[in-house]
Amino acid sequence: MQESPSSTKGFFYALFCYISWGVFPLYWHMLINVPSLVILSNRMLWSSVFLLAFCVILNPGSLWKVMNNRRNIYYMFIAGVLITCNWGTYIYAVNHQFIVESSLGYYINPLINVLLGVLFFKEKLSRLEKLATLLACIGVLYFTFSYGEFPSIAFMLAISMGIYGMVKKKANLPPVQALTLETLLVTPAAIIYLFFAMNTGQFIISELPVLTTVLLILGGIVTAIPLLLFASAVKILPYSTLGFIQYIGPTIQLIIGVCVFKEKFTSAHAVCFLCIWTGLLFFTINLIQKSSAKRKLAKKLKS
């Protein structure tokens, strides 16, 4: 039995999304001289401008329809806060030489997705998934005691992204309108902070190089497009399946962190990553087995 066109489309949405997120360190590193909160606020502001324009061009009435519902506003406000926390943590990590740890967070995220799937979507945890989760826990504990520092950035990224995806799936709204609404709801905070930063001299637009200004504005589009792809993918694909495709993003980040920015990769890192990679291998085998069983069942019912 062949995959449905929608499943194939969802796969490519997720693929391009995670490739984009994988190369993000190269983009945000070009803004290393700009304070992280200023980058984050510009990212929020210009994302909302881009998405609002896109939404109005696409279907002006559809946004109002989504906004005219308290449930939608509630879910999208939570989503907006979560993704803002994720963005802020990630930008801080990139510009303070924590790219390796940020990649660790996105390796942990698929296992967080599995646990959230069990808790909120009543998905059953197989033996392989339990083993994968246990190995991840062992790896993180070893890293914490051996390296002497709990990977707080990694867990902030993993948990905020995991809950964000879960909220988006629960809300089950049109991707473009949902992302526009969640961005608009948190943009006032970004505008207030930018005014504060300008008044205190942290952010003086007239003194910024032209390239920096352009990069800050384009950051909105760079941010919005992968999130649109993610929002589209999360509606089509099973929630746990996203974790399989997500390995691409942190792998690219890890390579960039070690090879391009020469970050340290200690034995504690190696053991931690090895445990998680082994866990992800079991997780992948489990996904393949589930997919194969579904195809066999569908073929049997069809015949």
GROMACS .gro file of C-alpha atoms in nm:
model
  303
    1MET     CA    1   0.000   0.000   0.000
    2GLN     CA    2   0.141   0.341  -0.105
    3GLU     CA    3   0.149   0.642   0.122
    4SER     CA    4  -0.127   0.896   0.067
    5PRO     CA    5  -0.035   1.222  -0.110
    6SER     CA    6  -0.106   1.413   0.213
    7SER     CA    7   0.139   1.193   0.409
    8THR     CA    8   0.409   1.249   0.146
    9LYS     CA    9   0.342   1.623   0.154
   10GLY     CA   10   0.361   1.621   0.534
   11PHE     CA   11   0.696   1.440   0.517
   12PHE     CA   12   0.847   1.704   0.288
   13TYR     CA   13   0.704   1.987   0.499
   14ALA     CA   14   0.878   1.840   0.804
   15LEU     CA   15   1.199   1.764   0.608
   16PHE     CA   16   1.247   2.119   0.481
   17CYS     CA   17   1.147   2.259   0.821
   18TYR     CA   18   1.412   2.064   1.010
   19ILE     CA   19   1.684   2.130   0.752
   20SER     CA   20   1.611   2.503   0.790
   21TRP     CA   21   1.630   2.480   1.169
   22GLY     CA   22   1.954   2.283   1.139
   23VAL     CA   23   2.137   2.563   0.954
   24PHE     CA   24   1.992   2.844   1.171
   25PRO     CA   25   2.315   2.881   1.380
   26LEU     CA   26   2.491   3.015   1.071
   27TYR     CA   27   2.226   3.286   1.032
   28TRP     CA   28   2.194   3.395   1.396
   29HIS     CA   29   2.572   3.393   1.443
   30MET     CA   30   2.593   3.680   1.193
   31LEU     CA   31   2.403   3.887   1.456
   32ILE     CA   32   2.637   3.794   1.740
   33ASN     CA   33   2.703   4.161   1.826
   34VAL     CA   34   2.331   4.230   1.879
   35PRO     CA   35   2.183   4.152   2.226
   36SER     CA   36   1.982   3.828   2.226
   37LEU     CA   37   1.659   3.993   2.347
   38VAL     CA   38   1.684   4.255   2.073
   39ILE     CA   39   1.723   3.978   1.812
   40LEU     CA   40   1.429   3.790   1.964
   41SER     CA   41   1.204   4.099   1.969
   42ASN     CA   42   1.287   4.184   1.608
   43ARG     CA   43   1.224   3.824   1.513
   44MET     CA   44   0.879   3.837   1.674
   45LEU     CA   45   0.791   4.177   1.524
   46TRP     CA   46   0.895   4.107   1.166
   47SER     CA   47   0.746   3.757   1.175
   48SER     CA   48   0.408   3.908   1.263
   49VAL     CA   49   0.439   4.167   0.983
   50PHE     CA   50   0.525   3.899   0.726
   51LEU     CA   51   0.259   3.654   0.843
   52LEU     CA   52  -0.015   3.916   0.866
   53ALA     CA   53   0.056   4.032   0.512
   54PHE     CA   54   0.069   3.672   0.389
   55CYS     CA   55  -0.256   3.587   0.566
   56VAL     CA   56  -0.438   3.894   0.430
   57ILE     CA   57  -0.328   3.813   0.076
   58LEU     CA   58  -0.419   3.446   0.114
   59ASN     CA   59  -0.763   3.487   0.272
   60PRO     CA   60  -0.840   3.801   0.474
   61GLY     CA   61  -1.161   3.662   0.631
   62SER     CA   62  -1.002   3.340   0.753
   63LEU     CA   63  -0.787   3.512   1.017
   64TRP     CA   64  -1.086   3.690   1.170
   65LYS     CA   65  -1.274   3.359   1.179
   66VAL     CA   66  -0.993   3.200   1.381
   67MET     CA   67  -0.959   3.506   1.605
   68ASN     CA   68  -1.330   3.518   1.679
   69ASN     CA   69  -1.308   3.222   1.917
   70ARG     CA   70  -1.185   3.231   2.277
   71ARG     CA   71  -1.059   2.872   2.264
   72ASN     CA   72  -0.837   2.955   1.967
   73ILE     CA   73  -0.698   3.266   2.136
   74TYR     CA   74  -0.626   3.067   2.453
   75TYR     CA   75  -0.438   2.792   2.267
   76MET     CA   76  -0.249   3.030   2.039
   77PHE     CA   77  -0.143   3.256   2.325
   78ILE     CA   78   0.011   2.954   2.499
   79ALA     CA   79   0.173   2.848   2.171
   80GLY     CA   80   0.309   3.200   2.121
   81VAL     CA   81   0.463   3.212   2.468
   82LEU     CA   82   0.618   2.865   2.425
   83ILE     CA   83   0.774   2.934   2.087
   84THR     CA   84   0.902   3.271   2.211
   85CYS     CA   85   1.076   3.095   2.503
   86ASN     CA   86   1.218   2.845   2.255
   87TRP     CA   87   1.339   3.118   2.018
   88GLY     CA   88   1.496   3.318   2.299
   89THR     CA   89   1.679   3.018   2.443
   90TYR     CA   90   1.804   2.913   2.099
   91ILE     CA   91   1.933   3.258   2.004
   92TYR     CA   92   2.109   3.285   2.340
   93ALA     CA   93   2.263   2.939   2.289
   94VAL     CA   94   2.394   3.020   1.940
   95ASN     CA   95   2.543   3.355   2.037
   96HIS     CA   96   2.703   3.224   2.357
   97GLN     CA   97   2.870   2.913   2.210
   98PHE     CA   98   2.614   2.653   2.325
   99ILE     CA   99   2.529   2.513   1.981
  100VAL     CA  100   2.632   2.157   2.080
  101GLU     CA  101   2.404   2.172   2.384
  102SER     CA  102   2.120   2.313   2.173
  103SER     CA  103   2.158   2.018   1.936
  104LEU     CA  104   2.135   1.789   2.240
  105GLY     CA  105   1.802   1.952   2.324
  106TYR     CA  106   1.660   1.876   1.982
  107TYR     CA  107   1.784   1.516   2.008
  108ILE     CA  108   1.598   1.484   2.339
  109ASN     CA  109   1.283   1.643   2.192
  110PRO     CA  110   1.161   1.332   1.999
  111LEU     CA  111   1.160   1.138   2.325
  112ILE     CA  112   0.973   1.423   2.494
  113ASN     CA  113   0.723   1.396   2.206
  114VAL     CA  114   0.676   1.027   2.281
  115LEU     CA  115   0.607   1.097   2.649
  116LEU     CA  116   0.363   1.376   2.562
  117GLY     CA  117   0.193   1.144   2.317
  118VAL     CA  118   0.142   0.892   2.598
  119LEU     CA  119   0.019   1.152   2.849
  120PHE     CA  120  -0.209   1.361   2.629
  121PHE     CA  121  -0.292   1.156   2.317
  122LYS     CA  122  -0.324   0.818   2.494
  123GLU     CA  123  -0.054   0.663   2.274
  124LYS     CA  124   0.088   0.343   2.421
  125LEU     CA  125   0.459   0.319   2.492
  126SER     CA  126   0.618   0.008   2.343
  127ARG     CA  127   0.913  -0.175   2.497
  128LEU     CA  128   1.152  -0.016   2.249
  129GLU     CA  129   1.018   0.331   2.326
  130LYS     CA  130   1.056   0.266   2.699
  131LEU     CA  131   1.414   0.151   2.639
  132ALA     CA  132   1.485   0.458   2.424
  133THR     CA  133   1.356   0.688   2.698
  134LEU     CA  134   1.556   0.506   2.966
  135LEU     CA  135   1.878   0.537   2.762
  136ALA     CA  136   1.819   0.909   2.713
  137CYS     CA  137   1.774   0.952   3.089
  138ILE     CA  138   2.097   0.758   3.156
  139GLY     CA  139   2.285   0.975   2.905
  140VAL     CA  140   2.162   1.302   3.054
  141LEU     CA  141   2.232   1.186   3.412
  142TYR     CA  142   2.584   1.079   3.316
  143PHE     CA  143   2.646   1.414   3.147
  144THR     CA  144   2.514   1.603   3.451
  145PHE     CA  145   2.735   1.421   3.703
  146SER     CA  146   3.043   1.385   3.482
  147TYR     CA  147   3.043   1.732   3.324
  148GLY     CA  148   2.922   1.886   3.650
  149GLU     CA  149   2.643   2.083   3.491
  150PHE     CA  150   2.282   2.002   3.412
  151PRO     CA  151   2.207   2.070   3.040
  152SER     CA  152   1.939   2.331   3.120
  153ILE     CA  153   1.948   2.488   2.772
  154ALA     CA  154   1.896   2.149   2.610
  155PHE     CA  155   1.595   2.070   2.830
  156MET     CA  156   1.443   2.416   2.788
  157LEU     CA  157   1.458   2.373   2.410
  158ALA     CA  158   1.329   2.014   2.417
  159ILE     CA  159   1.037   2.072   2.654
  160SER     CA  160   0.922   2.406   2.510
  161MET     CA  161   0.926   2.267   2.154
  162GLY     CA  162   0.755   1.946   2.259
  163ILE     CA  163   0.469   2.121   2.438
  164TYR     CA  164   0.443   2.375   2.154
  165GLY     CA  165   0.386   2.098   1.902
  166MET     CA  166   0.134   1.933   2.131
  167VAL     CA  167  -0.063   2.258   2.175
  168LYS     CA  168  -0.067   2.310   1.798
  169LYS     CA  169  -0.196   1.958   1.745
  170LYS     CA  170  -0.462   2.002   2.015
  171ALA     CA  171  -0.580   2.332   1.865
  172ASN     CA  172  -0.607   2.175   1.517
  173LEU     CA  173  -0.630   2.512   1.338
  174PRO     CA  174  -0.536   2.613   0.981
  175PRO     CA  175  -0.154   2.647   0.985
  176VAL     CA  176  -0.119   2.996   0.839
  177GLN     CA  177  -0.397   3.156   1.044
  178ALA     CA  178  -0.287   2.981   1.365
  179LEU     CA  179   0.076   3.090   1.328
  180THR     CA  180  -0.031   3.446   1.244
  181LEU     CA  181  -0.253   3.464   1.551
  182GLU     CA  182   0.005   3.318   1.791
  183THR     CA  183   0.267   3.563   1.661
  184LEU     CA  184   0.036   3.865   1.684
  185LEU     CA  185  -0.056   3.780   2.044
  186VAL     CA  186   0.307   3.802   2.164
  187THR     CA  187   0.421   4.088   1.937
  188PRO     CA  188   0.306   4.369   2.175
  189ALA     CA  189   0.562   4.245   2.430
  190ALA     CA  190   0.833   4.262   2.159
  191ILE     CA  191   0.737   4.618   2.064
  192ILE     CA  192   0.740   4.731   2.428
  193TYR     CA  193   1.084   4.579   2.480
  194LEU     CA  194   1.225   4.741   2.163
  195PHE     CA  195   1.107   5.084   2.280
  196PHE     CA  196   1.269   5.015   2.618
  197ALA     CA  197   1.593   4.902   2.449
  198MET     CA  198   1.602   5.215   2.231
  199ASN     CA  199   1.538   5.445   2.529
  200THR     CA  200   1.818   5.283   2.730
  201GLY     CA  201   2.064   5.282   2.439
  202GLN     CA  202   2.078   4.904   2.395
  203PHE     CA  203   1.929   4.924   2.046
  204ILE     CA  204   1.995   5.232   1.830
  205ILE     CA  205   1.860   5.174   1.480
  206SER     CA  206   2.052   5.459   1.317
  207GLU     CA  207   2.386   5.317   1.437
  208LEU     CA  208   2.328   4.964   1.303
  209PRO     CA  209   2.517   4.853   0.991
  210VAL     CA  210   2.291   4.808   0.688
  211LEU     CA  211   2.359   4.433   0.676
  212THR     CA  212   2.259   4.393   1.043
  213THR     CA  213   1.934   4.581   0.985
  214VAL     CA  214   1.853   4.366   0.682
  215LEU     CA  215   1.932   4.045   0.873
  216LEU     CA  216   1.706   4.150   1.163
  217ILE     CA  217   1.416   4.221   0.926
  218LEU     CA  218   1.469   3.905   0.720
  219GLY     CA  219   1.481   3.711   1.047
  220GLY     CA  220   1.102   3.737   1.051
  221ILE     CA  221   1.069   3.555   0.721
  222VAL     CA  222   1.346   3.308   0.809
  223THR     CA  223   1.152   3.230   1.127
  224ALA     CA  224   0.804   3.219   0.981
  225ILE     CA  225   0.857   2.986   0.685
  226PRO     CA  226   0.991   2.683   0.885
  227LEU     CA  227   0.716   2.736   1.145
  228LEU     CA  228   0.454   2.734   0.867
  229LEU     CA  229   0.603   2.410   0.738
  230PHE     CA  230   0.605   2.264   1.091
  231ALA     CA  231   0.245   2.371   1.154
  232SER     CA  232   0.140   2.205   0.827
  233ALA     CA  233   0.336   1.887   0.902
  234VAL     CA  234   0.203   1.849   1.258
  235LYS     CA  235  -0.154   1.847   1.125
  236ILE     CA  236  -0.083   1.569   0.875
  237LEU     CA  237   0.170   1.336   1.037
  238PRO     CA  238   0.133   1.130   1.358
  239TYR     CA  239   0.287   1.330   1.642
  240SER     CA  240   0.554   1.074   1.731
  241THR     CA  241   0.657   1.037   1.364
  242LEU     CA  242   0.782   1.396   1.362
  243GLY     CA  243   1.060   1.285   1.595
  244PHE     CA  244   1.205   1.056   1.330
  245ILE     CA  245   1.245   1.337   1.076
  246GLN     CA  246   1.365   1.579   1.343
  247TYR     CA  247   1.700   1.400   1.379
  248ILE     CA  248   1.817   1.595   1.072
  249GLY     CA  249   1.801   1.933   1.248
  250PRO     CA  250   2.017   1.861   1.554
  251THR     CA  251   2.264   1.656   1.347
  252ILE     CA  252   2.331   1.959   1.125
  253GLN     CA  253   2.355   2.180   1.437
  254LEU     CA  254   2.602   1.943   1.603
  255ILE     CA  255   2.826   1.937   1.294
  256ILE     CA  256   2.815   2.317   1.270
  257GLY     CA  257   2.889   2.360   1.641
  258VAL     CA  258   3.191   2.128   1.642
  259CYS     CA  259   3.333   2.179   1.291
  260VAL     CA  260   3.250   2.544   1.215
  261PHE     CA  261   3.247   2.713   1.557
  262LYS     CA  262   3.499   2.475   1.722
  263GLU     CA  263   3.293   2.412   2.036
  264LYS     CA  264   3.421   2.155   2.288
  265PHE     CA  265   3.296   1.799   2.253
  266THR     CA  266   3.410   1.618   2.569
  267SER     CA  267   3.390   1.252   2.671
  268ALA     CA  268   3.083   1.344   2.880
  269HIS     CA  269   2.920   1.482   2.564
  270ALA     CA  270   3.019   1.165   2.375
  271VAL     CA  271   2.863   0.927   2.631
  272CYS     CA  272   2.547   1.138   2.656
  273PHE     CA  273   2.504   1.160   2.279
  274LEU     CA  274   2.584   0.790   2.236
  275CYS     CA  275   2.307   0.694   2.483
  276ILE     CA  276   2.058   0.922   2.309
  277TRP     CA  277   2.160   0.809   1.958
  278THR     CA  278   2.119   0.446   2.068
  279GLY     CA  279   1.779   0.532   2.213
  280LEU     CA  280   1.683   0.705   1.890
  281LEU     CA  281   1.791   0.394   1.698
  282PHE     CA  282   1.546   0.185   1.903
  283PHE     CA  283   1.285   0.456   1.852
  284THR     CA  284   1.340   0.444   1.475
  285ILE     CA  285   1.316   0.063   1.467
  286ASN     CA  286   0.990   0.093   1.659
  287LEU     CA  287   0.851   0.344   1.407
  288ILE     CA  288   0.945   0.117   1.116
  289GLN     CA  289   0.777  -0.181   1.284
  290LYS     CA  290   0.460   0.020   1.349
  291SER     CA  291   0.452   0.147   0.992
  292SER     CA  292   0.503  -0.202   0.853
  293ALA     CA  293   0.225  -0.344   1.074
  294LYS     CA  294  -0.017  -0.072   0.961
  295ARG     CA  295   0.059  -0.139   0.594
  296LYS     CA  296   0.004  -0.514   0.641
  297LEU     CA  297  -0.322  -0.455   0.824
  298ALA     CA  298  -0.446  -0.211   0.558
  299LYS     CA  299  -0.352  -0.455   0.282
  300LYS     CA  300  -0.531  -0.738   0.463
  301LEU     CA  301  -0.848  -0.530   0.511
  302LYS     CA  302  -0.838  -0.419   0.149
  303SER     CA  303  -0.814  -0.775   0.023
   0.00000   0.00000   0.00000
